[in-house]
Amino acid sequence: MPRIAMVCDFFYPRIGGVENHIYSLSLNLIRLGHKVIIITHAYGNRKGVRYLPGPLKVYYCPILPMTDQDAMPTFIATFPLLRHIFIRERIDIVHAHQATSTMANESIVYAAALRIASVYTDHSLFGFDDLASTILNRVLQTTLSTVDAAIGVSHVCHDNLILRARLDPNRVFVIPNAVDPSKFSPDPSQRRRDRLVYRKGIDLLVGIIPKVCSELKHVHFLVGGDGPKLLDLQEMVERDRLQDRVEFLGSVPHANVRNVLVRGDIFLNCSLTESFCIAILEAACCGLLVVSTNVGGVPEVLPDDMIMLSDPTVESMVTCVREAVQADRTDAVAHIQHQRIRDVYTWERVAEETILVYKKVLCQHRRGFLERMSCYQSLNGITGFVVCCLALIVEIWVRIVEWWQPIHQIDRVPDLSTRVQSNGVQHLN
Amino acid sequence: MEASNLFLIAALLVAVACGNSQPPTQDRSTKVRQRIADSFLLSFALRFASSFLQSLTASYSSDTVHRLAILGMLWHVLTCDYSYANGCVKTGLINGSRPIFGGGTFSLNAALFSTTLLVSRIYDNQTVFLFISLSVVVFAFYSTTRHEMAKTHPAHSSVAPWLITVFIIMATLCLILDDLSLATTFLLCSLILGGVCPFWKHSLQHFQVLIKGPWDVAQIVPLV
């Protein structure tokens, strides 16, 4: 069974879609018999090795986060530590996540230098014409020139990744995200008629709420979340005197999201861009009818009877909300919807499809130094030349580190034996 | 100095003429009263401020003042919101907007910082007041004026913005004509920025990668 190292700057205690994806995928890979570890940087006092239920080993490396919990790009400074971890855990595959993660990008380069198979999963969409995207795409093109396989969480993400990083389409796969259905079960008894729950796209929402409230007198809004745009919403509520129609819940911990969702009938998603949008999946799993903007990978997530798509304009969204409110859905529909999502969007499926990708990359030939140089040179122009020089520096550094910390002096960590309880949870003996 | 003043006044007259070419949104007498009241208030505030601003950085050495003033003006040039000056409206807001300085807050702060530094080298209170007033007019009001002018008299169909630019360049040249190298450098930079760079940017457009798709962030159309 291949041994996998998930590498990303973004992991617990930070909460988010990428973090949940890494954790859920790792747990299910462990349940299927694989050895999985997670490598991330330290969060505050959380440094060293921690164990999460699974048991899932997490290395909180003493690497300095620079901005927004993203590590400072050091180019070669983290190599000795990561190499040490890869060797002591006998890692066969490095699975990196997220384009904006410095550790993920660096780990792919290190894996290629150490002749370890590498896989990359992209979770976000990026454009092509603004400066930040141009720079990020160039970095991604550089690091992914030696990756063995890439995964997108939706077909839009797949196409976007191929165009941004100029990858061979035969090496890019689509494995959609999933949801834990046991945590998002419907409860129609909690509903008070016609409550909408929203997420993101505040500028649209500021226009939608007053129009919907004036047209549909029995509709109430539940607003969960926090951020700088909350002030715009609160000002709108004050201005239009909608205090009895709009309820602000503030920041909702992820553990309480289900309890908020089940209070609603319709989930309103006004996002202006989404690669997959797991929020609408969670809402649909709780039995809500979803009204969403038709952006990014959203149309791929749910079938037509579970979601109503609209253009990202106020008028279209209001029309869609009106139709959703008038839709006649019984409580039984919520349970049927939950069951359908439970059957399709499971983390077991994601893990099995990811294992197929792992098997494919393990069969591939590992690139030597000259092959990697030719990959970097294919970037063309000044970039190709500069990256080749950097690759040479990395190679020299690899030799120095191998002399400084010989492989035979690194202890291999024995695998801890575990016992599996009747509910499928593994425990250490 | 007189020639420089003449060019500046000419630029100001062109800007005022362009401003008054718009259909009036309020009664003329009310507008005149408001403008006079505003100018009196501003003059009073600046006259009061100029007396203590003059002494604020008086203890700094002259070369420190000069270097910092140059750095401040460079920062002003770099952080100025040129898209606003060319008539672009900031998008993304549907209902209302908080008042912001369209020309760039950092840009304005940097310019006023340089002004505060330089007035410490002027010994006459009246001159300090005039210098600060000119700075406020040029850096605080001109960007909005230019923005309005770009909407009513765009550069591709009107000669007014070109006239103002030429007058300002001539006014600056008149002041620095004694130093031939500085004047030549300034003129060359103006020609490159105003003439060469736009054509260069136009020629680079066909290298631009424009791949549109469902991954693009949706643009919200502001509510009227």
XYZ file of C-alpha atoms in Angstrom:
653
model
C 0.000 0.000 0.000
C 1.551 3.354 -0.958
C 2.442 5.705 1.862
C 1.193 9.224 1.306
C 2.267 12.606 2.645
C -0.343 15.368 2.285
C 1.451 18.710 2.183
C -0.280 22.045 2.513
C 0.054 25.275 4.454
C -3.645 25.172 5.249
C -4.748 22.656 7.846
C -6.428 22.521 11.237
C -6.774 24.476 13.448
C -7.526 26.743 10.496
C -11.026 25.911 9.208
C -11.865 25.879 5.527
C -12.750 23.799 2.489
C -9.175 22.780 1.715
C -8.523 21.784 5.316
C -11.707 19.692 5.476
C -10.858 18.075 2.155
C -7.367 17.084 3.294
C -8.623 15.703 6.608
C -11.590 13.779 5.177
C -9.554 12.327 2.315
C -6.745 11.305 4.672
C -9.168 9.602 7.077
C -10.775 7.597 4.309
C -7.436 6.609 2.817
C -6.419 5.319 6.253
C -9.680 3.351 6.459
C -8.773 1.763 3.113
C -5.472 0.605 4.582
C -3.039 3.327 3.495
C -0.509 5.100 5.650
C -1.124 8.850 5.496
C 0.619 11.741 7.205
C -0.011 15.455 6.928
C 2.750 18.038 6.801
C 1.927 21.649 7.506
C 3.499 24.582 9.291
C 3.157 25.400 12.960
C 0.081 27.292 14.132
C 0.966 29.394 17.157
C 2.062 27.026 19.919
C 0.988 23.981 17.932
C 4.390 22.644 16.901
C 5.752 19.115 16.544
C 3.826 15.916 15.928
C 0.153 15.609 16.758
C -2.261 12.733 16.289
C -5.804 13.235 15.070
C -8.495 10.533 15.195
C -7.733 7.958 12.507
C -4.995 7.834 13.728
C -3.723 10.571 11.503
C -0.236 11.880 12.136
C 0.257 15.570 11.563
C 3.648 17.240 11.425
C 3.373 20.879 12.475
C 6.772 21.978 11.164
C 8.514 25.009 12.658
C 8.162 27.015 9.448
C 7.357 30.717 9.636
C 3.959 31.700 8.213
C 4.226 34.955 6.305
C 0.758 36.172 5.422
C -2.689 34.609 5.736
C -1.142 31.441 7.227
C 0.988 30.912 4.140
C 4.620 30.008 4.768
C 7.424 32.266 3.696
C 8.917 30.999 0.413
C 12.472 30.024 1.255
C 13.120 27.948 -1.865
C 15.607 25.525 -0.250
C 15.537 26.155 3.497
C 12.685 23.718 4.222
C 14.233 20.928 2.154
C 16.275 19.246 4.966
C 13.232 19.038 7.253
C 10.827 17.760 4.602
C 13.397 15.274 3.285
C 13.887 13.997 6.828
C 10.134 13.470 7.206
C 9.772 11.790 3.800
C 12.577 9.360 4.604
C 11.632 8.544 8.193
C 7.985 7.930 7.184
C 9.047 6.032 4.017
C 6.812 8.168 1.834
C 5.982 6.903 -1.653
C 3.733 9.753 -2.809
C 3.718 13.455 -1.986
C 0.204 14.844 -2.422
C 0.249 18.646 -2.460
C -2.840 20.823 -2.166
C -3.709 24.346 -3.261
C -1.854 26.656 -5.634
C -1.363 29.414 -3.085
C 0.378 27.117 -0.603
C 4.134 27.700 -0.546
C 4.815 24.391 1.171
C 2.785 22.533 -1.443
C 4.733 24.065 -4.331
C 8.078 23.504 -2.680
C 7.229 19.907 -1.745
C 6.500 19.040 -5.390
C 9.935 20.320 -6.389
C 11.570 18.441 -3.506
C 9.688 15.240 -4.362
C 10.950 15.431 -7.940
C 14.509 15.934 -6.691
C 14.171 12.945 -4.337
C 12.509 10.822 -7.047
C 9.291 10.486 -5.073
C 6.002 10.422 -6.977
C 3.959 13.606 -6.659
C 0.299 14.467 -7.072
C -1.249 17.925 -6.906
C -4.864 18.867 -6.154
C -6.172 22.292 -7.110
C -9.119 23.703 -5.182
C -9.559 27.181 -6.635
C -10.119 29.026 -9.886
C -7.816 31.787 -11.074
C -7.974 34.224 -13.962
C -5.374 35.096 -16.560
C -5.279 38.845 -16.954
C -4.557 40.354 -13.538
C -1.029 40.651 -12.197
C -1.460 38.324 -9.191
C -2.928 35.545 -11.339
C -0.209 35.956 -13.969
C 2.538 35.557 -11.374
C 0.797 32.654 -9.620
C 0.178 30.882 -12.918
C 3.835 31.212 -13.831
C 4.903 29.762 -10.465
C 2.418 26.920 -10.863
C 3.631 26.237 -14.378
C 7.161 25.946 -13.001
C 6.413 23.658 -10.079
C 3.902 21.467 -11.926
C 6.248 20.840 -14.850
C 7.596 17.858 -12.873
C 4.393 16.705 -11.148
C 3.188 13.210 -12.024
C -0.557 13.855 -11.859
C -2.934 16.675 -11.039
C -6.499 16.617 -9.762
C -9.221 19.228 -10.127
C -12.319 19.276 -7.941
C -14.587 20.057 -10.891
C -14.438 20.037 -14.681
C -14.135 23.837 -14.715
C -11.241 23.531 -12.277
C -9.717 20.836 -14.507
C -9.873 23.065 -17.611
C -8.658 26.093 -15.688
C -5.685 24.157 -14.275
C -4.661 22.801 -17.672
C -4.723 26.272 -19.229
C -2.988 27.997 -16.323
C -0.200 25.502 -15.786
C -0.030 24.243 -19.406
C -0.317 20.634 -18.296
C -0.778 17.556 -20.399
C -4.549 16.860 -20.198
C -3.821 13.125 -19.915
C -2.204 13.767 -16.542
C -5.081 15.789 -15.079
C -8.079 14.122 -13.436
C -11.391 15.271 -12.006
C -12.372 14.049 -8.550
C -15.227 16.124 -7.115
C -15.397 16.943 -3.443
C -17.770 15.169 -1.088
C -19.700 15.819 2.085
C -20.075 13.911 5.332
C -23.795 13.066 5.172
C -23.944 12.029 8.819
C -23.150 15.588 9.841
C -25.616 17.210 7.433
C -28.942 15.476 7.859
C -32.292 17.218 7.252
C -34.690 18.176 10.027
C -37.850 19.694 8.511
C -39.334 20.193 11.964
C -36.878 23.047 12.563
C -38.176 25.078 9.669
C -40.261 28.171 9.870
C -41.708 28.781 6.472
C -39.563 30.425 3.813
C -36.262 31.173 5.422
C -33.247 31.841 3.246
C -29.679 31.179 4.265
C -26.951 32.979 2.288
C -23.225 32.842 1.713
C -20.826 35.248 0.030
C -21.521 37.672 -2.837
C -22.613 40.394 -0.448
C -22.859 43.109 -3.061
C -25.531 41.075 -4.807
C -27.279 40.249 -1.574
C -27.537 43.916 -0.604
C -29.673 44.380 -3.690
C -31.606 41.106 -3.456
C -32.891 41.267 0.135
C -34.915 44.504 -0.114
C -36.542 43.446 -3.400
C -37.448 39.969 -2.131
C -38.771 41.351 1.157
C -40.970 43.869 -0.642
C -42.376 41.298 -3.086
C -42.724 38.284 -0.792
C -44.122 39.256 2.591
C -43.657 35.851 4.222
C -39.959 35.441 3.434
C -37.327 35.866 6.144
C -33.559 35.820 5.814
C -31.036 34.068 8.045
C -27.577 35.500 7.516
C -24.641 33.544 8.837
C -21.049 34.680 8.718
C -18.867 37.633 9.408
C -16.484 39.923 7.595
C -15.967 43.493 6.382
C -19.018 43.369 4.103
C -21.370 42.635 6.990
C -21.557 46.368 7.580
C -23.080 46.881 4.120
C -25.778 44.353 4.947
C -26.520 45.890 8.319
C -26.746 49.343 6.775
C -29.183 48.011 4.185
C -31.350 46.460 6.920
C -31.359 49.732 8.842
C -32.104 51.789 5.767
C -35.034 49.625 4.603
C -36.263 48.788 8.121
C -36.035 45.050 7.701
C -34.965 44.223 11.246
C -37.881 41.809 11.677
C -37.212 40.113 8.320
C -33.426 39.625 8.477
C -31.677 37.786 11.307
C -27.902 38.038 11.657
C -26.283 35.009 13.262
C -22.685 36.227 13.174
C -19.801 33.850 12.720
C -21.104 30.261 12.765
C -18.674 27.518 13.860
C -18.521 24.674 11.356
C -19.949 22.264 13.912
C -23.104 24.419 14.105
C -23.574 24.954 10.378
C -26.033 22.062 10.078
C -28.189 23.439 12.890
C -28.399 26.749 11.060
C -29.082 25.177 7.667
C -32.000 23.051 8.859
C -33.802 26.209 9.994
C -34.162 27.220 6.359
C -36.122 26.106 3.314
C -33.957 27.697 0.644
C -30.201 28.208 0.544
C -29.086 31.327 -1.287
C -25.598 31.332 -2.751
C -24.523 34.601 -4.377
C -20.879 33.691 -4.939
C -19.182 35.433 -7.839
C -16.739 32.580 -8.382
C -16.566 29.039 -7.059
C -14.470 26.078 -8.051
C -16.820 23.536 -6.469
C -18.872 25.216 -3.736
C -19.170 22.624 -1.022
C -21.584 24.906 0.852
C -24.411 24.200 -1.600
C -23.707 20.495 -1.272
C -23.991 20.745 2.513
C -27.217 22.707 2.161
C -28.701 20.234 -0.311
C -27.657 17.391 1.984
C -29.717 19.060 4.707
C -32.713 19.047 2.390
C -32.750 22.696 1.313
C -33.545 23.884 -2.189
C -30.523 25.778 -3.471
C -30.667 29.046 -5.385
C -27.263 29.943 -6.744
C -25.406 32.096 -9.210
C -24.337 30.201 -12.293
C -20.586 30.676 -11.834
C -17.527 28.477 -11.954
C -18.122 24.826 -11.106
C -21.511 25.365 -9.410
C -23.607 23.906 -12.270
C -21.708 20.606 -11.961
C -22.492 20.001 -8.337
C -26.247 19.361 -8.110
C -28.966 18.084 -10.467
C -31.689 20.410 -11.762
C -34.304 19.339 -9.220
C -32.043 20.350 -6.307
C -30.699 23.686 -7.558
C -32.002 26.738 -9.411
C -29.282 28.599 -11.276
C -29.355 32.262 -12.113
C -27.223 34.929 -13.744
C -25.178 36.929 -11.215
C -27.503 39.931 -11.368
C -29.971 41.178 -8.797
C -33.000 40.887 -11.090
C -32.242 37.301 -12.110
C -31.572 36.224 -8.559
C -34.812 37.799 -7.323
C -36.749 35.976 -10.072
C -35.070 32.731 -9.087
C -35.836 33.233 -5.405
C -39.461 33.962 -6.266
C -39.717 30.714 -8.226
C -37.991 28.799 -5.434
C -40.408 30.152 -2.838
C -43.353 29.156 -5.027
C -41.961 25.638 -5.565
C -44.027 23.085 -3.698
C -41.645 20.834 -1.790
C -42.782 18.450 0.914
C -40.733 17.347 3.904
C -40.261 13.921 2.335
C -38.357 15.528 -0.538
C -35.700 16.680 1.937
C -35.018 13.131 3.086
C -34.973 11.773 -0.468
C -32.561 14.541 -1.454
C -30.322 13.705 1.494
C -30.293 10.026 0.533
C -29.410 10.796 -3.098
C -26.476 12.960 -2.074
C -25.409 10.384 0.487
C -25.233 7.756 -2.269
C -23.170 9.913 -4.653
C -21.003 12.342 -2.729
C -19.061 10.187 -0.316
C -15.502 10.535 0.840
C -15.052 6.804 0.244
C -15.607 7.423 -3.445
C -13.107 10.306 -3.412
C -10.533 8.107 -1.662
C -11.052 5.228 -4.121
C -10.697 7.509 -7.132
C -7.612 9.108 -5.617
C -6.093 5.642 -5.075
C -6.538 4.957 -8.795
C -4.539 8.123 -9.498
C -1.884 7.012 -6.997
C -1.582 3.616 -8.710
C -1.156 5.325 -12.033
C 1.640 7.625 -10.849
C 3.485 4.821 -9.072
C 3.742 2.940 -12.354
C 5.363 5.943 -14.060
C 9.075 6.285 -14.542
C 10.783 8.670 -12.071
C 12.576 11.522 -13.820
C 16.311 11.942 -13.470
C 18.134 15.253 -13.216
C 18.501 15.802 -16.954
C 14.866 14.936 -17.611
C 13.781 17.420 -14.993
C 16.017 20.072 -16.503
C 14.412 19.493 -19.885
C 10.958 19.890 -18.233
C 12.029 23.213 -16.715
C 13.639 24.333 -19.955
C 10.327 23.781 -21.765
C 9.012 26.839 -19.897
C 10.811 28.869 -22.569
C 12.342 32.307 -22.564
C 14.055 33.881 -19.602
C 11.852 31.920 -17.177
C 13.168 28.602 -18.469
C 16.769 29.710 -18.083
C 16.241 31.110 -14.572
C 14.328 28.034 -13.417
C 17.059 25.750 -14.788
C 19.622 27.687 -12.746
C 17.409 27.354 -9.671
C 16.965 23.633 -10.340
C 20.746 23.307 -10.483
C 21.028 25.052 -7.125
C 18.387 22.709 -5.691
C 20.295 19.704 -7.005
C 23.555 20.913 -5.438
C 21.710 21.549 -2.175
C 20.239 18.023 -2.310
C 23.775 16.609 -2.572
C 24.977 18.760 0.320
C 22.069 17.678 2.523
C 22.617 14.025 1.603
C 26.228 14.370 2.737
C 25.227 16.328 5.861
C 22.329 14.021 6.838
C 23.025 10.622 5.259
C 19.999 8.484 4.616
C 21.276 5.610 6.737
C 21.376 7.888 9.808
C 17.673 8.687 9.603
C 15.514 6.346 11.674
C 12.490 4.835 10.017
C 9.352 5.274 12.066
C 7.552 2.006 12.805
C 3.863 1.936 12.037
C 1.735 1.905 15.147
C -0.638 -1.041 15.380
C -4.269 -0.101 15.628
C -7.519 -1.811 16.412
C -10.742 -1.003 14.637
C -13.869 -0.465 16.667
C -17.263 -1.597 15.507
C -18.103 1.916 14.293
C -15.074 1.864 11.977
C -12.905 4.199 14.059
C -9.350 3.095 14.501
C -7.562 3.435 17.820
C -3.956 2.996 18.818
C -3.087 -0.129 20.800
C 8.436 82.794 -12.775
C 5.910 85.056 -14.498
C 5.772 82.785 -17.542
C 5.247 79.788 -15.260
C 2.400 81.583 -13.485
C 0.795 82.459 -16.805
C 0.845 78.852 -17.962
C -0.625 77.666 -14.640
C -3.404 80.229 -14.816
C -4.120 79.168 -18.390
C -4.381 75.540 -17.275
C -6.722 76.557 -14.461
C -8.939 78.538 -16.836
C -9.226 75.574 -19.208
C -10.181 73.296 -16.296
C -12.779 75.773 -15.025
C -14.182 76.206 -18.533
C -14.547 72.457 -18.935
C -16.201 72.221 -15.530
C -18.752 74.881 -16.406
C -19.665 73.278 -19.713
C -21.779 70.682 -17.889
C -25.488 71.369 -17.472
C -25.988 73.122 -14.123
C -27.349 70.878 -11.391
C -28.221 73.708 -9.056
C -29.218 77.354 -9.123
C -26.330 79.631 -10.187
C -26.607 82.044 -7.251
C -26.702 79.137 -4.759
C -23.698 77.612 -6.444
C -21.757 80.887 -6.312
C -22.653 81.395 -2.635
C -21.582 77.860 -1.796
C -18.294 78.184 -3.654
C -17.476 81.508 -1.973
C -18.306 80.108 1.478
C -16.201 76.992 0.812
C -13.236 79.016 -0.417
C -13.406 81.351 2.594
C -13.524 78.412 5.004
C -10.664 76.670 3.261
C -8.562 79.833 3.087
C -9.145 80.541 6.748
C -8.195 76.995 7.728
C -5.094 76.992 5.540
C -4.018 80.445 6.709
C -4.284 79.260 10.280
C -2.502 75.993 9.501
C 0.301 77.566 7.489
C 1.689 79.412 10.494
C 2.389 76.243 12.477
C 3.107 74.015 9.452
C 6.006 76.315 8.602
C 7.707 75.510 11.902
C 6.796 71.815 11.960
C 9.889 70.539 10.152
C 12.087 73.596 10.519
C 14.602 71.673 12.646
C 15.274 69.104 9.900
C 18.419 69.610 7.872
C 17.924 70.890 4.357
C 19.198 67.841 2.523
C 16.875 65.624 4.612
C 13.964 67.842 3.673
C 14.885 67.763 -0.018
C 15.385 64.000 -0.142
C 12.181 63.264 1.764
C 10.221 65.696 -0.369
C 11.490 64.021 -3.545
C 10.656 60.583 -2.132
C 7.208 61.793 -1.157
C 6.521 63.136 -4.624
C 7.819 59.933 -6.213
C 5.440 57.982 -3.989
C 2.646 60.346 -5.003
C 3.355 59.684 -8.676
C 3.555 55.929 -8.186
C 0.402 55.524 -6.099
C -1.854 57.958 -7.904
C -5.028 56.361 -9.236
C -4.591 57.177 -12.920
C -7.645 55.183 -13.949
C -9.787 57.506 -11.826
C -8.073 60.531 -13.337
C -8.926 59.166 -16.778
C -12.610 58.896 -15.973
C -12.986 55.283 -14.780
C -15.612 54.737 -12.126
C -14.856 52.314 -9.303
C -17.184 49.279 -9.679
C -18.351 46.680 -7.192
C -20.795 48.743 -5.180
C -24.517 48.498 -5.790
C -26.154 50.890 -3.373
C -24.353 54.036 -2.269
C -20.713 54.471 -1.530
C -18.734 55.862 1.343
C -16.914 59.048 0.417
C -13.360 58.180 -0.620
C -10.623 60.209 -2.207
C -10.740 59.081 -5.804
C -7.210 60.074 -6.699
C -5.674 57.710 -4.161
C -5.346 58.284 -0.411
C -1.665 57.307 -0.260
C -0.980 59.568 -3.191
C -2.624 62.581 -1.560
C -0.925 61.928 1.781
C 2.477 61.682 0.112
C 1.974 64.950 -1.758
C 0.838 66.815 1.347
C 3.735 65.306 3.284
C 6.163 66.739 0.737
C 4.361 70.078 0.907
C 4.675 70.183 4.694
C 8.385 69.462 4.447
C 9.038 72.115 1.819
C 7.153 74.960 3.519
C 9.698 74.866 6.344
C 12.184 76.359 3.897
C 9.956 79.342 3.098
C 10.397 82.294 5.460
C 7.432 84.440 4.521
C 4.028 83.463 5.991
C 2.140 84.752 2.971
C 4.214 82.636 0.621
C 3.692 79.616 2.853
C -0.078 80.136 2.710
C -0.009 80.480 -1.094
C 2.204 77.401 -1.459
C -0.044 75.247 0.725
C -3.171 76.542 -1.028
C -1.645 75.723 -4.404
C -0.730 72.256 -3.152
C -4.274 71.603 -1.931
C -5.760 72.812 -5.222
C -3.333 70.784 -7.336
C -3.304 67.546 -5.374
C -6.677 67.448 -3.638
C -9.007 69.070 -6.152
C -7.320 68.522 -9.472
C -7.799 64.724 -9.566
C -11.582 65.101 -9.217
C -11.564 67.889 -11.792
C -9.579 65.726 -14.174
C -11.983 62.839 -13.574
C -15.007 64.993 -14.389
C -13.228 66.451 -17.388
C -12.330 62.992 -18.683
C -16.023 62.092 -18.657
C -17.252 65.262 -20.368
C -14.172 66.043 -22.522
C -12.408 62.725 -23.212
C -8.865 62.940 -24.564
C -9.726 61.190 -27.830
C -12.343 63.773 -28.814
C -11.375 66.979 -27.039
C -8.310 69.186 -26.994
C -8.892 70.452 -23.406
C -7.021 67.683 -21.495
C -4.109 67.999 -23.929
C -4.032 71.772 -23.429
C -3.933 71.428 -19.654
C -1.126 68.863 -19.842
C 0.887 71.071 -22.197
C 0.374 74.163 -20.004
C 1.478 72.290 -16.872
C 4.580 70.947 -18.639
C 5.401 74.441 -19.925
C 4.907 75.926 -16.452
C 7.317 73.374 -14.978
C 9.825 73.893 -17.782
C 9.814 77.644 -17.198
C 10.777 77.055 -13.577
C 13.655 74.663 -14.297
C 14.975 76.185 -17.548
C 18.095 77.430 -15.778
C 19.212 73.851 -15.232
C 19.465 72.545 -18.794
C 20.079 68.888 -17.878
C 17.089 68.815 -15.525
C 14.886 70.491 -18.097
C 15.969 68.039 -20.800
C 15.397 65.067 -18.505
C 11.956 66.338 -17.576
C 10.997 66.940 -21.181
C 12.255 63.521 -22.253
C 10.352 61.796 -19.408
C 7.171 63.672 -20.335
C 7.529 62.677 -23.987
C 8.215 59.047 -23.118
C 5.338 58.797 -20.648
C 2.887 60.755 -22.733
C 3.899 59.636 -26.208
C 6.065 56.526 -26.364
C 4.489 54.466 -23.582
C 0.895 54.548 -24.905
C 2.083 53.332 -28.330
C 4.267 50.701 -26.681
C 1.355 49.455 -24.597
C -0.824 49.356 -27.695
C 1.780 47.270 -29.527
C 2.084 44.847 -26.582
C -1.651 44.119 -26.557
C -1.411 41.340 -29.119
C 0.901 39.440 -26.754
C -1.704 39.537 -24.008
C -3.270 36.199 -23.095
C -7.019 36.658 -22.959
C -8.651 33.405 -21.982
C -12.194 33.937 -20.803
C -14.193 31.165 -19.234
C -16.471 30.121 -16.378
C -13.535 30.669 -13.994
C -13.742 34.455 -14.370
C -15.177 36.330 -11.400
C -18.671 37.542 -12.232
C -18.948 41.312 -12.610
C -21.838 42.893 -10.762
C -23.713 45.530 -12.691
C -24.359 48.439 -10.278
C -28.012 49.260 -9.669
C -29.032 52.588 -11.163
